[in-house]
XYZ file of C-alpha atoms in Angstrom:
785
model
C 66.312 15.820 -3.633
C 62.770 16.518 -4.826
C 59.355 16.168 -3.487
C 55.722 17.014 -3.913
C 54.844 20.541 -4.773
C 52.911 21.095 -1.568
C 52.366 24.723 -0.547
C 53.665 28.115 -1.596
C 54.397 28.039 -5.307
C 55.567 31.748 -5.216
C 57.661 32.828 -2.243
C 59.175 36.323 -1.483
C 61.973 36.618 0.940
C 62.811 39.972 2.469
C 66.430 40.099 3.343
C 69.456 38.251 1.748
C 71.369 37.451 4.943
C 72.312 33.914 5.828
C 68.799 33.067 7.245
C 66.931 34.302 4.195
C 69.259 32.746 1.697
C 69.404 29.370 3.502
C 65.552 29.251 3.600
C 65.483 30.109 -0.078
C 67.918 27.433 -0.951
C 66.226 24.708 1.066
C 62.657 25.599 -0.140
C 63.895 25.557 -3.792
C 65.826 22.229 -3.266
C 62.640 20.634 -1.771
C 60.571 21.854 -4.730
C 62.475 23.027 -7.862
C 59.267 24.203 -9.367
C 58.855 26.987 -6.849
C 59.341 30.584 -7.884
C 61.467 32.176 -5.046
C 62.581 35.749 -5.076
C 64.921 37.204 -2.470
C 65.047 41.070 -2.071
C 68.353 42.377 -0.710
C 69.080 46.052 -0.326
C 72.934 45.619 -0.173
C 75.217 44.483 -3.084
C 76.404 40.888 -3.590
C 79.921 41.714 -2.424
C 78.960 44.037 0.499
C 80.044 42.500 3.797
C 78.992 43.149 7.360
C 79.722 41.315 10.478
C 82.505 39.019 11.489
C 82.419 35.392 12.696
C 79.481 33.156 13.465
C 79.568 30.098 15.858
C 77.591 26.844 15.489
C 76.827 24.029 17.802
C 77.223 20.366 16.761
C 73.431 19.952 16.955
C 72.865 22.767 14.350
C 75.581 21.402 12.059
C 74.100 18.033 12.097
C 70.846 19.563 10.806
C 72.635 21.512 8.093
C 74.540 18.293 7.020
C 71.268 16.393 6.677
C 69.380 19.212 5.008
C 71.959 20.166 2.319
C 75.202 18.206 2.346
C 76.699 20.549 -0.366
C 76.268 23.605 1.914
C 77.562 21.684 4.898
C 80.610 20.532 2.912
C 81.443 24.092 1.846
C 81.078 25.439 5.379
C 83.156 22.530 6.892
C 86.031 23.310 4.593
C 86.344 26.765 6.225
C 85.602 26.051 9.855
C 87.793 27.057 12.793
C 87.299 24.259 15.375
C 88.258 24.154 18.945
C 86.974 22.854 22.287
C 88.521 25.151 24.911
C 87.187 28.214 26.643
C 89.727 30.614 28.304
C 88.654 32.925 31.094
C 91.089 35.748 31.419
C 90.504 37.546 34.758
C 92.599 39.098 37.528
C 95.812 38.657 35.546
C 95.267 34.919 35.269
C 93.824 32.426 32.746
C 91.520 29.505 33.528
C 90.818 27.000 30.805
C 87.918 24.602 30.558
C 87.777 22.060 27.644
C 85.455 19.585 26.097
C 82.985 22.117 24.718
C 83.220 21.862 20.896
C 82.876 24.942 18.675
C 82.899 25.510 14.908
C 82.983 29.060 13.521
C 83.488 30.713 10.164
C 83.407 34.195 8.635
C 79.865 35.395 8.356
C 80.655 36.892 4.843
C 82.047 33.543 3.646
C 78.934 31.799 4.818
C 76.873 34.351 3.022
C 78.998 33.707 -0.215
C 78.502 29.980 0.127
C 74.701 30.441 0.478
C 74.676 32.902 -2.501
C 76.432 30.314 -4.699
C 73.943 27.672 -3.564
C 71.005 29.869 -4.407
C 72.480 30.489 -7.855
C 72.932 26.848 -8.417
C 69.283 26.181 -7.595
C 68.031 29.158 -9.703
C 66.781 31.236 -6.795
C 66.183 34.759 -7.985
C 68.307 36.927 -5.674
C 67.933 40.586 -6.379
C 70.744 42.612 -4.921
C 70.662 46.335 -4.268
C 66.889 45.964 -4.448
C 64.948 47.115 -1.428
C 61.887 44.995 -0.911
C 58.490 46.447 -1.800
C 56.189 46.863 1.150
C 55.322 43.520 2.795
C 51.622 44.217 2.313
C 52.096 44.455 -1.411
C 54.216 41.348 -1.547
C 51.643 39.501 0.438
C 49.112 40.206 -2.386
C 51.521 38.978 -5.070
C 53.008 35.944 -3.438
C 51.791 32.871 -1.656
C 54.216 33.370 1.162
C 56.337 36.240 2.403
C 59.320 35.372 4.689
C 60.552 38.414 6.514
C 64.180 37.827 7.331
C 64.941 41.549 7.538
C 66.724 41.594 10.909
C 66.416 43.034 14.305
C 65.005 46.365 12.988
C 62.575 44.579 10.781
C 60.364 46.911 8.784
C 57.947 44.036 8.118
C 57.483 43.524 11.810
C 56.866 47.243 12.255
C 54.416 47.356 9.434
C 52.248 44.557 11.080
C 53.059 45.477 14.660
C 49.384 45.124 15.716
C 49.399 41.560 14.495
C 52.851 40.436 15.671
C 52.640 42.421 18.881
C 56.413 42.829 19.328
C 58.153 43.303 22.692
C 61.522 45.141 22.280
C 63.675 44.950 25.436
C 66.619 47.291 25.004
C 69.253 46.298 27.619
C 71.658 48.404 29.674
C 75.219 47.518 28.502
C 76.943 49.101 25.494
C 78.834 46.746 23.120
C 80.782 46.987 19.835
C 81.442 44.196 17.351
C 85.019 44.210 16.044
C 87.572 41.801 14.600
C 91.269 41.416 15.338
C 94.124 39.976 13.324
C 95.156 38.166 16.422
C 94.078 34.579 15.760
C 92.900 33.293 19.086
C 92.972 29.542 19.634
C 89.979 29.233 22.044
C 86.754 30.892 22.919
C 88.074 33.690 25.068
C 86.288 35.836 27.878
C 88.295 38.807 29.101
C 87.087 40.481 32.306
C 89.325 43.349 33.280
C 88.916 45.904 35.946
C 90.061 49.519 35.337
C 89.818 52.643 37.501
C 86.538 53.483 35.686
C 85.061 50.034 36.095
C 84.994 46.630 34.334
C 85.323 45.940 30.590
C 84.476 42.476 29.242
C 85.413 40.964 25.943
C 83.701 38.021 24.144
C 86.166 36.644 21.529
C 86.683 33.665 19.306
C 88.575 32.681 16.161
C 86.682 32.291 12.895
C 89.398 31.883 10.233
C 93.127 31.459 9.841
C 93.482 35.219 9.939
C 90.765 36.751 12.114
C 88.979 36.536 15.415
C 85.710 38.164 16.488
C 86.329 40.640 19.392
C 83.195 42.043 21.092
C 83.749 44.706 23.741
C 81.117 45.272 26.245
C 80.619 47.695 29.224
C 77.859 48.689 31.575
C 76.456 52.038 30.761
C 78.075 53.926 33.684
C 81.413 52.290 33.069
C 81.073 53.225 29.370
C 80.618 56.848 30.285
C 83.357 57.007 32.848
C 85.765 55.372 30.329
C 85.232 58.384 28.029
C 83.428 56.496 25.276
C 80.309 58.754 25.508
C 82.222 61.752 24.385
C 83.950 59.881 21.576
C 80.568 58.492 20.308
C 78.669 61.803 20.588
C 77.885 62.239 16.937
C 75.784 60.518 14.213
C 77.525 57.940 12.163
C 76.585 57.225 8.560
C 75.412 53.804 7.566
C 78.422 51.540 7.417
C 80.736 54.077 9.174
C 82.708 52.961 12.264
C 83.431 54.885 15.454
C 87.238 54.909 14.963
C 87.926 56.971 17.967
C 86.283 54.447 20.254
C 88.081 51.557 18.365
C 91.460 53.247 19.103
C 90.493 53.660 22.802
C 89.482 50.014 23.051
C 92.807 48.991 21.434
C 94.692 51.063 23.999
C 92.839 49.688 27.005
C 92.940 46.045 25.855
C 96.434 46.107 24.391
C 97.495 43.348 26.826
C 95.041 40.940 25.256
C 95.849 41.863 21.630
C 99.563 40.989 21.782
C 100.562 43.711 19.374
C 97.675 43.038 16.944
C 95.005 45.342 15.557
C 91.279 45.838 16.215
C 89.551 45.874 12.856
C 86.140 47.729 12.577
C 83.465 47.046 10.091
C 80.505 49.430 10.578
C 81.436 49.253 14.315
C 79.919 51.566 16.798
C 78.479 51.339 20.322
C 74.962 49.880 20.481
C 72.748 48.284 23.077
C 71.470 44.803 22.678
C 67.700 44.463 22.073
C 65.925 41.328 22.942
C 63.115 40.878 20.402
C 60.041 38.820 21.284
C 56.778 38.596 19.392
C 53.408 37.332 20.501
C 53.228 35.519 17.150
C 55.593 35.099 14.223
C 52.921 34.868 11.580
C 50.185 36.992 10.113
C 48.150 35.653 7.235
C 50.789 34.639 4.650
C 53.688 36.674 6.165
C 56.167 34.836 8.505
C 59.013 36.275 10.545
C 62.320 34.487 10.541
C 65.588 35.010 12.471
C 66.206 38.327 14.205
C 62.974 39.724 12.928
C 61.094 37.116 15.083
C 63.475 36.824 18.031
C 66.950 37.611 19.337
C 69.185 35.961 21.956
C 72.198 37.650 23.443
C 75.492 37.042 21.700
C 77.052 35.731 24.898
C 75.413 32.316 24.455
C 75.910 31.945 20.694
C 75.105 33.319 17.295
C 71.858 34.817 16.061
C 72.772 33.332 12.706
C 72.565 29.890 14.158
C 69.018 30.392 15.321
C 68.118 31.931 11.890
C 69.438 28.849 9.927
C 67.473 26.592 12.380
C 64.351 28.581 11.648
C 64.912 28.375 7.917
C 65.187 24.669 8.088
C 62.103 24.269 10.203
C 60.033 26.582 7.822
C 61.175 24.870 4.739
C 60.342 21.437 6.161
C 56.939 22.614 7.354
C 56.009 23.876 3.821
C 56.795 20.317 2.466
C 54.867 18.629 5.246
C 51.706 20.759 5.529
C 48.850 21.156 3.122
C 48.500 24.927 3.283
C 50.611 27.997 3.912
C 48.649 28.685 7.079
C 49.213 25.103 8.409
C 52.914 25.376 7.545
C 53.269 28.662 9.252
C 51.614 27.347 12.363
C 53.633 24.154 12.324
C 56.930 26.217 11.947
C 56.097 28.368 14.840
C 55.004 25.379 17.022
C 58.242 23.658 16.413
C 60.574 26.623 16.796
C 58.963 28.729 19.543
C 59.791 26.293 22.422
C 63.346 26.034 21.214
C 63.788 29.764 20.785
C 62.158 30.626 24.185
C 64.490 28.132 25.882
C 67.432 29.789 24.149
C 66.155 33.193 25.178
C 65.838 32.267 28.809
C 69.429 31.045 28.800
C 70.440 34.186 27.011
C 68.601 36.455 29.398
C 70.332 34.811 32.332
C 73.730 35.290 30.521
C 73.205 38.953 29.540
C 72.060 39.781 33.073
C 75.112 38.044 34.460
C 77.320 40.250 32.272
C 75.341 43.367 33.181
C 76.275 42.755 36.773
C 79.724 41.309 36.243
C 81.207 44.055 38.416
C 79.741 42.679 41.521
C 81.558 39.362 40.995
C 85.020 40.619 40.453
C 85.850 40.082 44.012
C 85.760 36.247 43.541
C 88.926 34.183 43.203
C 89.902 33.161 39.650
C 88.789 29.495 39.857
C 85.366 30.365 41.299
C 84.938 33.261 38.987
C 85.636 31.097 35.891
C 83.123 28.496 37.108
C 80.519 31.230 37.762
C 80.945 32.610 34.296
C 80.701 29.267 32.557
C 77.499 28.355 34.439
C 75.849 31.781 34.086
C 73.177 30.768 31.621
C 72.013 27.687 33.733
C 72.406 25.493 30.653
C 75.962 24.498 31.620
C 76.135 23.006 35.070
C 78.388 21.437 37.647
C 77.649 17.980 36.288
C 77.968 18.985 32.670
C 81.358 20.576 33.223
C 82.469 17.569 35.246
C 81.646 15.364 32.185
C 83.335 17.675 29.783
C 86.526 18.592 31.796
C 86.870 16.744 35.116
C 90.150 18.356 35.799
C 88.783 21.834 35.595
C 85.928 21.105 38.084
C 88.259 19.278 40.474
C 90.467 22.263 40.518
C 87.613 24.640 41.248
C 86.268 22.183 43.913
C 89.661 22.063 45.660
C 90.281 25.794 45.405
C 86.759 26.442 46.968
C 86.888 23.712 49.658
C 87.267 26.074 52.650
C 90.883 26.901 51.883
C 92.019 23.256 52.468
C 92.858 22.734 48.796
C 91.258 19.232 49.170
C 88.082 18.311 47.338
C 85.399 17.503 49.871
C 82.746 15.870 47.655
C 79.973 17.702 45.839
C 79.440 21.179 47.066
C 75.904 20.433 48.303
C 77.344 18.123 50.953
C 79.743 20.414 52.595
C 78.981 21.511 56.115
C 78.060 25.082 57.124
C 78.017 26.727 60.481
C 75.040 29.178 60.777
C 75.166 31.109 64.011
C 76.194 28.270 66.452
C 74.213 25.605 64.512
C 76.295 23.024 62.557
C 74.487 21.984 59.341
C 75.801 18.752 57.765
C 75.033 20.001 54.227
C 73.769 23.019 52.270
C 70.230 21.774 51.363
C 67.217 23.442 53.011
C 63.636 22.158 52.934
C 61.718 25.373 52.966
C 58.308 25.960 54.545
C 55.810 23.801 52.651
C 52.315 24.551 53.709
C 49.973 21.492 53.813
C 46.814 23.450 54.572
C 45.677 20.616 56.717
C 45.748 22.279 60.132
C 42.508 22.328 62.198
C 41.993 25.054 64.784
C 45.507 26.357 63.845
C 47.130 23.231 65.325
C 49.758 21.277 63.385
C 48.022 18.261 61.838
C 48.943 14.613 61.637
C 49.961 15.280 57.999
C 52.193 18.199 59.168
C 53.830 15.712 61.606
C 54.312 13.068 58.843
C 55.711 15.586 56.365
C 58.227 17.084 58.772
C 59.286 13.652 59.897
C 59.770 12.497 56.295
C 61.750 15.562 55.378
C 63.871 15.281 58.488
C 64.686 11.619 57.499
C 65.348 12.718 53.971
C 68.823 14.049 54.567
C 68.517 17.887 54.223
C 70.767 20.079 56.344
C 67.784 22.020 57.646
C 64.014 21.607 57.544
C 61.711 24.585 58.117
C 58.067 24.244 59.073
C 55.609 26.924 58.065
C 53.535 29.100 57.359
C 52.881 29.630 61.071
C 50.782 32.640 62.091
C 51.759 34.725 65.070
C 48.158 35.799 65.778
C 44.550 34.783 64.719
C 44.151 37.790 62.256
C 47.439 36.857 60.485
C 46.405 33.237 59.800
C 45.904 31.672 56.359
C 43.154 29.005 56.486
C 44.500 25.522 56.906
C 47.812 26.805 58.346
C 49.025 26.322 61.974
C 49.634 29.066 64.485
C 51.938 29.730 67.490
C 50.036 32.217 69.696
C 48.704 29.952 72.363
C 49.973 27.490 75.038
C 48.029 24.721 73.324
C 49.814 25.386 69.985
C 53.240 25.631 71.738
C 52.625 22.152 73.362
C 51.539 20.679 70.007
C 54.614 21.883 68.329
C 56.799 20.621 71.242
C 55.196 17.182 71.057
C 55.666 17.149 67.177
C 59.285 17.996 67.552
C 59.840 15.333 70.135
C 58.432 12.689 67.765
C 60.706 13.928 64.918
C 63.757 13.809 67.111
C 62.917 10.324 68.315
C 63.957 9.119 64.820
C 66.347 11.722 63.499
C 68.538 14.639 64.598
C 68.125 16.929 61.528
C 67.736 20.539 62.676
C 64.202 21.779 62.376
C 63.138 25.448 62.101
C 59.845 27.282 61.912
C 58.675 30.185 59.816
C 56.596 32.771 61.549
C 54.315 35.196 59.694
C 51.417 37.535 59.729
C 49.733 37.065 56.395
C 48.324 40.607 56.437
C 45.914 41.227 53.507
C 46.543 37.686 52.347
C 45.035 36.255 55.573
C 41.822 34.500 55.870
C 40.777 35.135 59.470
C 37.263 33.878 59.081
C 35.897 35.896 61.999
C 39.055 36.060 63.970
C 39.618 39.741 63.208
C 39.948 42.305 60.480
C 42.475 42.188 57.623
C 45.522 44.420 58.244
C 47.892 45.889 55.682
C 50.256 48.718 55.224
C 47.668 50.487 53.028
C 43.983 49.637 52.309
C 44.710 47.917 49.048
C 43.119 44.471 48.438
C 45.225 41.453 47.351
C 42.973 40.906 44.376
C 40.990 43.720 42.603
C 37.733 42.307 43.689
C 38.967 41.151 47.080
C 38.023 42.516 50.493
C 39.920 45.713 51.323
C 42.133 45.517 54.337
C 42.450 48.121 57.068
C 45.442 50.379 57.198
C 47.138 49.251 60.361
C 47.468 52.118 62.913
C 50.804 52.435 64.840
C 49.282 50.904 67.978
C 48.312 47.831 65.919
C 51.783 47.637 64.478
C 53.255 47.528 67.985
C 50.977 44.716 68.855
C 52.113 42.902 65.712
C 55.834 43.224 66.718
C 54.869 41.944 70.154
C 53.009 39.007 68.575
C 56.096 38.064 66.551
C 58.279 38.245 69.674
C 55.802 36.142 71.737
C 55.653 33.478 68.999
C 59.433 33.496 68.722
C 59.676 32.848 72.477
C 57.196 30.034 72.161
C 59.142 28.575 69.218
C 62.326 28.673 71.313
C 60.672 26.883 74.249
C 59.166 24.323 71.939
C 62.688 23.389 70.855
C 63.025 24.726 67.341
C 66.632 24.916 66.154
C 66.137 27.811 63.766
C 63.601 30.629 63.144
C 62.551 32.275 59.829
C 60.624 35.478 59.695
C 58.430 35.884 56.646
C 59.043 39.426 55.408
C 58.191 38.561 51.751
C 55.431 37.269 49.486
C 52.944 40.036 50.237
C 52.383 39.153 53.824
C 52.004 41.999 56.375
C 55.581 43.002 56.790
C 56.307 42.581 53.109
C 53.523 45.041 52.351
C 55.502 47.735 54.333
C 58.714 47.124 52.343
C 57.284 47.367 48.821
C 56.470 50.749 47.362
C 53.558 49.139 45.485
C 51.789 48.240 48.610
C 52.856 50.914 51.041
C 51.183 54.133 50.307
C 51.233 55.527 53.823
C 52.000 59.159 54.623
C 53.197 58.518 58.252
C 56.574 57.426 59.604
C 55.956 53.892 58.333
C 55.624 54.937 54.664
C 57.427 56.966 51.988
C 61.199 56.621 51.639
C 62.699 53.202 52.113
C 64.143 54.102 55.515
C 60.515 54.703 56.720
C 59.246 51.551 54.955
C 61.931 49.571 56.889
C 60.650 50.723 60.237
C 58.148 47.956 60.928
C 60.427 45.123 59.645
C 63.263 46.412 61.987
C 60.932 46.725 64.921
C 59.723 43.211 64.393
C 63.291 41.954 63.959
C 64.441 43.744 67.046
C 61.646 42.380 69.142
C 62.327 38.807 67.947
C 66.069 39.131 68.287
C 65.548 40.137 71.943
C 63.893 36.824 72.782
C 65.327 34.381 70.266
C 68.456 32.459 71.571
C 71.694 33.937 70.111
C 73.188 30.588 69.057
C 70.208 29.510 67.052
C 70.010 30.944 63.461
C 67.510 33.685 62.717
C 66.738 33.842 59.062
C 64.515 36.433 57.263
C 62.770 35.736 54.015
C 62.251 38.686 51.678
C 60.893 39.411 48.222
C 63.846 41.036 46.474
C 61.831 41.978 43.452
C 58.087 42.566 42.881
C 58.105 41.740 39.186
C 55.858 44.744 38.484
C 56.715 48.329 37.442
C 57.518 50.682 40.282
C 58.366 47.803 42.685
C 61.367 47.045 44.841
C 64.673 47.719 42.997
C 67.884 45.710 43.215
C 69.507 48.663 45.053
C 66.558 48.780 47.572
C 66.889 44.939 48.106
C 70.551 45.423 49.031
C 69.719 48.240 51.451
C 66.926 46.116 53.014
C 69.305 43.136 53.510
C 72.024 45.346 54.986
C 69.582 46.664 57.511
C 68.430 43.200 58.375
C 72.092 42.114 58.949
C 72.650 45.166 61.158
C 69.391 44.294 62.984
C 70.678 40.748 63.879
C 69.560 38.446 60.978
C 71.988 35.499 60.541
C 70.977 34.850 56.989
C 68.492 36.007 54.327
C 66.219 33.641 52.392
C 66.058 35.582 49.069
C 62.860 35.005 47.255
C 60.867 37.289 44.958
C 57.355 38.184 44.033
C 53.854 37.347 45.326
C 53.705 40.932 46.548
C 51.097 42.146 43.930
C 48.614 40.014 41.994
C 49.632 41.670 38.683
C 53.196 40.515 38.798
C 54.928 39.043 35.798
C 57.806 36.814 36.955
C 60.214 35.293 34.411
C 59.641 31.796 35.633
C 62.391 29.285 34.823
C 65.003 27.145 36.455
C 66.766 29.028 39.260
C 65.274 32.302 38.123
C 65.468 33.851 41.672
C 69.054 32.776 42.327
C 70.716 35.969 40.881
C 69.072 37.862 43.735
C 70.686 35.610 46.365
C 73.931 36.276 44.636
C 73.351 40.027 44.567
C 72.682 40.149 48.274
C 75.546 37.846 49.170
C 78.010 39.878 47.163
C 76.810 43.248 48.398
C 76.403 42.528 52.039
C 78.468 39.523 52.924
C 75.361 38.074 54.567
C 74.786 34.323 54.123
C 72.007 33.764 51.718
C 69.517 30.983 50.808
C 68.723 30.633 47.168
C 65.121 29.424 46.568
C 62.739 28.972 43.767
C 62.592 26.475 40.819
C 65.583 24.537 41.935
C 64.869 20.795 41.657
C 68.025 18.923 40.607
C 71.200 18.377 42.499
C 73.178 19.458 39.543
C 71.685 22.960 39.913
C 72.285 22.971 43.665
C 75.935 22.188 43.158
C 76.247 24.882 40.402
C 74.742 27.523 42.623
C 77.011 26.636 45.550
C 80.323 26.247 43.774
C 79.812 29.460 41.792
C 79.343 31.329 45.106
C 75.803 32.559 44.353
C 74.422 31.438 47.756
C 75.470 29.600 50.897
C 72.402 27.387 51.136
C 69.814 26.213 48.506
C 66.133 25.613 49.290
C 64.589 22.730 47.408
C 60.897 22.826 47.792
C 58.476 21.124 45.302
C 61.023 18.420 44.484
C 60.942 17.430 48.165
C 57.209 16.895 47.823
C 57.880 14.644 44.838
C 60.590 12.827 46.743
C 60.898 13.478 50.570
C 64.284 11.565 50.395
C 65.512 13.997 47.750
C 68.791 14.774 49.403
C 69.710 11.203 50.143
C 68.799 10.080 46.638
C 70.966 12.919 45.322
C 73.847 11.626 47.265
C 73.232 8.089 45.893
C 73.070 9.368 42.316
C 76.371 11.159 42.748
C 78.092 8.207 44.405
C 78.591 10.240 47.672
C 78.654 8.334 50.982
C 80.239 10.949 53.279
C 79.075 12.691 56.501
C 77.026 15.201 54.547
C 74.350 12.578 53.699
C 73.520 10.264 56.559
C 71.002 7.530 55.871
C 68.851 6.489 58.759
C 70.235 3.166 60.018
C 67.023 1.171 59.347
C 67.203 2.342 55.660
C 71.019 1.863 55.206
C 70.447 -1.087 52.904
C 68.786 1.249 50.437
C 71.521 3.853 50.350
C 72.731 2.788 46.862
C 70.746 3.134 43.650
C 68.908 -0.115 42.967
C 69.968 -1.907 39.786
C 67.829 -1.451 36.705
C 66.354 -4.038 34.452
C 69.522 -4.176 32.231
C 72.074 -4.050 35.078
C 73.006 -7.710 34.769
C 73.874 -7.460 31.088
C 77.547 -7.037 30.170
C 78.065 -5.729 26.648
C 80.513 -7.656 24.449
C 83.489 -6.226 22.762
C 82.649 -5.585 19.140
C 85.480 -3.353 17.896
C 88.905 -4.732 16.842
C 90.588 -1.370 17.368
C 88.881 0.867 19.893
C 88.142 4.462 18.949
C 90.172 6.790 21.109
C 88.372 9.256 23.429
C 88.159 12.767 21.950
C 90.728 15.057 23.620
C 89.341 17.263 26.347
C 91.518 20.258 25.188
C 91.547 21.270 21.603
C 92.920 24.610 20.383
C 92.432 26.241 17.010
C 95.654 25.771 15.014
C 95.232 26.989 11.475
C 96.697 24.433 9.104
C 97.226 21.912 12.012
C 93.909 21.594 13.858
C 95.308 19.264 16.371
C 94.612 18.692 20.053
C 96.646 20.624 22.659
C 96.137 20.349 26.370
C 97.796 23.701 27.036
C 98.384 22.721 30.679
C 100.490 25.876 31.149
C 97.192 27.807 31.067
C 96.412 26.507 34.580
């Protein structure tokens, strides 16, 4: 394959690992006239690392880009489709995934040979000259020099790297036990939980990564064993022996094999840009993603392909570098979001070890949010059906999708697990619910959710946000009662209301002064609030209680108190917004005083059988904010104070927050609170698809899921989710006048029936495939269940 000369006649590559070699081979193949030099500090035969795993998508790209490289790799692949989860003395197996792995050093050899065939100048045992010097001598410098990239460090002001060193310790090892599936081991010892990520990569070896939380690592004795400096290439053999002893039951008499193996922490690498003039970062130098979702080598090879292609397609090096980053950054950031969710899941794996084996396995498999309930049902229906049955309230019978299972909250029976959270319309006039509020609540009540909550409803004039309703007067109470009557005339969905005092986020417009825990404005240039004196705080608690009484008389089925999102009570909980020196400030026990006073006042007047929920911000997404441990303490106190459930949100506490937005990004906090307190939780935030709702519920991360903005897009979201899943049970009741629309309407091609065009049909691929060196045949391994 040849092509136009294009850009970059002279290219220097720093680093002769798989990413650098693959780029050099592709760039040379596209333009044989290029002069490409690879600088590699190690020798040709030096080998580090163990196996690397590839997805089918990546392999398709390699096959298209260089069939000879793909053919050489394919000849050595270990292939399988099963994942085994070894936990609590049992094994759960899920099939249908599809993996291909090979020895990293064999991959490197394949790429070395390909570079030699293409006349790439690879200089072994030759440290690269400084990148700045290379940039003067070559048209393009490709820095594939790894996670500790000296190139990135040399141009740190340009690349602006962010290095996030994580909390767990891990060690890369191999074993001569040839596993036949991707294997996760989660085992509890007296010192804590060890986890293993393992997979086969040849007929003789498997990768075996041992990981432990920092405190577990210390209690297990590894800190003492690792308490010395190790030379480059040296292994911590004492720790390797200790791992072999502890995990002997999973090695089946086989060895752990080190290769420059010692305890390290994973570092997530991010850069503001991957290019500076004619210098480009590639692979781990540009980005890393935790090993629990795949191989960094995979990402590096994808980078190499994209950069080589961009050089061919673009007129200048600068244009090619920009195109390369524009293509790859969205892909990498998506992978990093999934990897972040996965690594945080494993950092907190100890809190999940109380789950039953089926639910734990499902939780583990869906940890990154890329794999979902629906995805697993498509890959291995038997696995999901078994988890469904085991999690169906002890009946052992599958009850339909998890989102349509009933829940009793206090004395209120909810027909399903979907909540429509408070969705402010900002249409109220004189703090009275508007015609649009009425239409929205009616529409959402008709839409099939288990619970609909109105909000944000102020308990006093000074706590009001402009355009929102209130509940401090007889007139407002009557308006809400009349609204509820109109809703119930057409539907019996339970309706709740959220009460709040917006504090420094209020817009009283002459109704009173802004109140806050401390005189800190919401925005730097905003109006400073007044620090609320104890007498004013007593009045606030009384206002919440009075509004709760009005809500009960109006006929609301549930009540939610807004203790999050930077509103008044939230401002007392967060150390970022509470700088008080009196009994309402300082340690968490003091910062909890006002929230518990408000809760007690409300609990005294709110009917016992109707659910009382509290929304909190479990994280502030800013340095010095509420910690996970504090969030647990807060929720335990709320449970002791009479809360029936916690709506676990995050953020909106300070304007300088930096939330890691993404699908379901707040759900881990609901899971944290649920596991630590036993209190029912509502997961909320960036959940918009029924597949994610089912995943959250079946994994045991929450008891209810709030779906907000998606309900604005489709007020019948819950009923449509039922139709899309083919569910017609009691958890999704269509209004009788709309019953004819309860099934998905046919599309434009619904009346077309495809003819048979194959004489002999292709068999469906097996769900379960194990790695069998020399055989490579399917195996259902039903005994694993």
